Amino acid sequence: MDDEKKPFHNPFGALGQLRGSRPAEPVTAEASSPAPAATRQSIKGVPRAVVRLERSGRDGKEVTVVEHLALPPSARDEWLTALKSSLGCGGSVEGESLMLQGDHRARLPTLLSARGVKKITVA
C-alpha cells in the first residue's frame, strides 16, 4: 500500500496479530453474590412510611417527602434510585427522608407496598 493510502492512525491495527490466538471457550465472569440479598432482608423489616407533600422553603415547588422508613443509608440511596426511575422524577436524600420532586402521593403507596412497606400513611 502506498503511504498516501495508509491511514495515519489505525486503533485496530494491533488486533490483526491476535486473530489466531482467541480462547477456545468463551470467558465468563464469575457470579459473585450481589448485595441486594441483604437489602431484601431490610425491605421486609420496614413497618411503615409517611408520605406527605411539602411546598415551604422551595419557592412554591412541590416535593413529596417519604419519612419514617427506618432504612440504613445505603438502602435509602437504593430505594431513592428505584423510586426515581419508577416515577420518572428527580429526588434526593435529606437526613432520613426521601425527597421526590413533584406530587406523587397517589402513585407512591402502591410502589412502597410492592417494596414491602406494611403501613403507609398519606398526609
mmCIF file of C-alpha atoms in Angstrom:
data_model
loop_
_atom_site.group_PDB
_atom_site.id
_atom_site.type_symbol
_atom_site.label_atom_id
_atom_site.label_comp_id
_atom_site.label_asym_id
_atom_site.label_seq_id
_atom_site.Cartn_x
_atom_site.Cartn_y
_atom_site.Cartn_z
ATOM 1 C CA MET A 1 0.000 0.000 0.000
ATOM 2 C CA ASP A 2 1.244 3.497 -0.738
ATOM 3 C CA ASP A 3 1.956 5.885 2.101
ATOM 4 C CA GLU A 4 -0.862 8.092 0.825
ATOM 5 C CA LYS A 5 -3.477 5.341 1.197
ATOM 6 C CA LYS A 6 -2.379 4.123 4.654
ATOM 7 C CA PRO A 7 -4.421 5.531 7.499
ATOM 8 C CA PHE A 8 -2.484 7.844 9.795
ATOM 9 C CA HIS A 9 -3.618 6.049 12.951
ATOM 10 C CA ASN A 10 -5.493 2.767 12.990
ATOM 11 C CA PRO A 11 -6.583 1.850 16.529
ATOM 12 C CA PHE A 12 -7.424 -1.694 15.406
ATOM 13 C CA GLY A 13 -4.142 -2.345 13.589
ATOM 14 C CA ALA A 14 -2.590 -4.237 16.508
ATOM 15 C CA LEU A 15 -5.599 -6.554 16.782
ATOM 16 C CA GLY A 16 -4.724 -8.277 13.481
ATOM 17 C CA GLN A 17 -1.835 -10.079 15.202
ATOM 18 C CA LEU A 18 -4.174 -11.535 17.849
ATOM 19 C CA ARG A 19 -6.620 -13.016 15.349
ATOM 20 C CA GLY A 20 -5.386 -16.616 15.708
ATOM 21 C CA SER A 21 -4.912 -16.574 19.465
ATOM 22 C CA ARG A 22 -8.516 -16.416 20.590
ATOM 23 C CA PRO A 23 -9.544 -18.646 23.513
ATOM 24 C CA ALA A 24 -11.343 -21.896 22.669
ATOM 25 C CA GLU A 25 -14.174 -21.308 25.165
ATOM 26 C CA PRO A 26 -15.902 -18.020 25.874
ATOM 27 C CA VAL A 27 -14.706 -16.362 29.049
ATOM 28 C CA THR A 28 -17.491 -15.802 31.552
ATOM 29 C CA ALA A 29 -17.440 -13.504 34.528
ATOM 30 C CA GLU A 30 -17.668 -15.211 37.871
ATOM 31 C CA ALA A 31 -21.011 -14.669 39.508
ATOM 32 C CA SER A 32 -20.382 -13.033 42.831
ATOM 33 C CA SER A 33 -23.062 -12.846 45.466
ATOM 34 C CA PRO A 34 -24.784 -9.498 44.919
ATOM 35 C CA ALA A 35 -25.531 -7.110 47.772
ATOM 36 C CA PRO A 36 -29.303 -6.839 47.092
ATOM 37 C CA ALA A 37 -29.862 -10.021 49.127
ATOM 38 C CA ALA A 38 -29.032 -8.030 52.255
ATOM 39 C CA THR A 39 -31.326 -5.252 51.070
ATOM 40 C CA ARG A 40 -34.199 -7.676 50.613
ATOM 41 C CA GLN A 41 -33.941 -8.615 54.263
ATOM 42 C CA SER A 42 -34.173 -4.942 55.251
ATOM 43 C CA ILE A 43 -37.149 -4.460 52.920
ATOM 44 C CA LYS A 44 -39.157 -6.990 54.919
ATOM 45 C CA GLY A 45 -38.330 -5.128 58.101
ATOM 46 C CA VAL A 46 -39.866 -1.795 57.024
ATOM 47 C CA PRO A 47 -43.024 -1.460 59.110
ATOM 48 C CA ARG A 48 -44.316 1.934 57.968
ATOM 49 C CA ALA A 49 -43.866 5.034 55.863
ATOM 50 C CA VAL A 50 -45.389 8.507 55.935
ATOM 51 C CA VAL A 51 -45.906 10.221 52.575
ATOM 52 C CA ARG A 52 -46.618 13.953 52.558
ATOM 53 C CA LEU A 53 -46.413 16.973 50.253
ATOM 54 C CA GLU A 54 -44.190 19.919 51.116
ATOM 55 C CA ARG A 55 -44.001 23.358 49.495
ATOM 56 C CA SER A 56 -42.454 25.578 52.156
ATOM 57 C CA GLY A 57 -38.933 26.833 51.536
ATOM 58 C CA ARG A 58 -38.899 25.658 47.925
ATOM 59 C CA ASP A 59 -40.252 28.721 46.067
ATOM 60 C CA GLY A 60 -43.678 27.106 45.698
ATOM 61 C CA LYS A 61 -42.395 23.929 44.051
ATOM 62 C CA GLU A 62 -43.922 20.686 45.285
ATOM 63 C CA VAL A 63 -41.843 17.930 46.847
ATOM 64 C CA THR A 64 -43.174 14.584 48.031
ATOM 65 C CA VAL A 65 -41.485 13.540 51.264
ATOM 66 C CA VAL A 66 -41.273 9.890 52.368
ATOM 67 C CA GLU A 67 -40.450 9.651 56.080
ATOM 68 C CA HIS A 68 -40.164 7.072 58.884
ATOM 69 C CA LEU A 69 -38.718 4.346 56.652
ATOM 70 C CA ALA A 70 -36.032 3.277 59.185
ATOM 71 C CA LEU A 71 -33.580 2.203 56.486
ATOM 72 C CA PRO A 72 -29.772 2.216 56.628
ATOM 73 C CA PRO A 73 -28.108 4.938 54.499
ATOM 74 C CA SER A 74 -27.060 2.559 51.697
ATOM 75 C CA ALA A 75 -30.593 1.162 51.408
ATOM 76 C CA ARG A 76 -32.017 4.704 51.374
ATOM 77 C CA ASP A 77 -29.939 5.528 48.303
ATOM 78 C CA GLU A 78 -31.025 2.285 46.661
ATOM 79 C CA TRP A 79 -34.717 2.948 47.382
ATOM 80 C CA LEU A 80 -34.407 6.521 46.132
ATOM 81 C CA THR A 81 -32.892 5.372 42.839
ATOM 82 C CA ALA A 82 -35.650 2.792 42.350
ATOM 83 C CA LEU A 83 -38.442 5.263 43.182
ATOM 84 C CA LYS A 84 -36.990 7.971 40.932
ATOM 85 C CA SER A 85 -36.835 5.597 37.983
ATOM 86 C CA SER A 86 -40.343 4.266 38.660
ATOM 87 C CA LEU A 87 -41.870 7.734 38.972
ATOM 88 C CA GLY A 88 -39.750 9.461 36.332
ATOM 89 C CA CYS A 89 -38.699 12.306 38.592
ATOM 90 C CA GLY A 90 -35.709 13.684 40.434
ATOM 91 C CA GLY A 91 -35.051 13.397 44.107
ATOM 92 C CA SER A 92 -32.584 13.369 46.947
ATOM 93 C CA VAL A 93 -31.998 12.053 50.437
ATOM 94 C CA GLU A 94 -32.226 14.675 53.187
ATOM 95 C CA GLY A 95 -31.458 13.252 56.601
ATOM 96 C CA GLU A 96 -33.596 10.142 56.971
ATOM 97 C CA SER A 97 -36.237 11.295 54.457
ATOM 98 C CA LEU A 98 -36.554 10.708 50.735
ATOM 99 C CA MET A 99 -37.455 13.833 48.730
ATOM 100 C CA LEU A 100 -39.103 13.304 45.341
ATOM 101 C CA GLN A 101 -39.743 16.227 43.014
ATOM 102 C CA GLY A 102 -43.432 16.723 42.260
ATOM 103 C CA ASP A 103 -46.702 15.482 43.751
ATOM 104 C CA HIS A 104 -46.583 11.674 43.829
ATOM 105 C CA ARG A 105 -48.941 10.991 46.741
ATOM 106 C CA ALA A 106 -51.324 8.992 44.539
ATOM 107 C CA ARG A 107 -48.688 6.696 42.997
ATOM 108 C CA LEU A 108 -46.294 6.163 45.906
ATOM 109 C CA PRO A 109 -48.443 3.886 48.112
ATOM 110 C CA THR A 110 -48.556 1.114 45.506
ATOM 111 C CA LEU A 111 -44.800 1.350 44.884
ATOM 112 C CA LEU A 112 -43.981 1.329 48.587
ATOM 113 C CA SER A 113 -46.261 -1.616 49.317
ATOM 114 C CA ALA A 114 -44.596 -3.524 46.456
ATOM 115 C CA ARG A 115 -41.247 -2.883 48.173
ATOM 116 C CA GLY A 116 -42.533 -4.395 51.426
ATOM 117 C CA VAL A 117 -43.777 -1.437 53.486
ATOM 118 C CA LYS A 118 -46.616 -2.685 55.663
ATOM 119 C CA LYS A 119 -48.359 0.537 56.720
ATOM 120 C CA ILE A 120 -48.414 3.646 54.511
ATOM 121 C CA THR A 121 -49.863 6.918 55.760
ATOM 122 C CA VAL A 122 -50.584 9.619 53.164
ATOM 123 C CA ALA A 123 -50.815 13.012 54.813
#
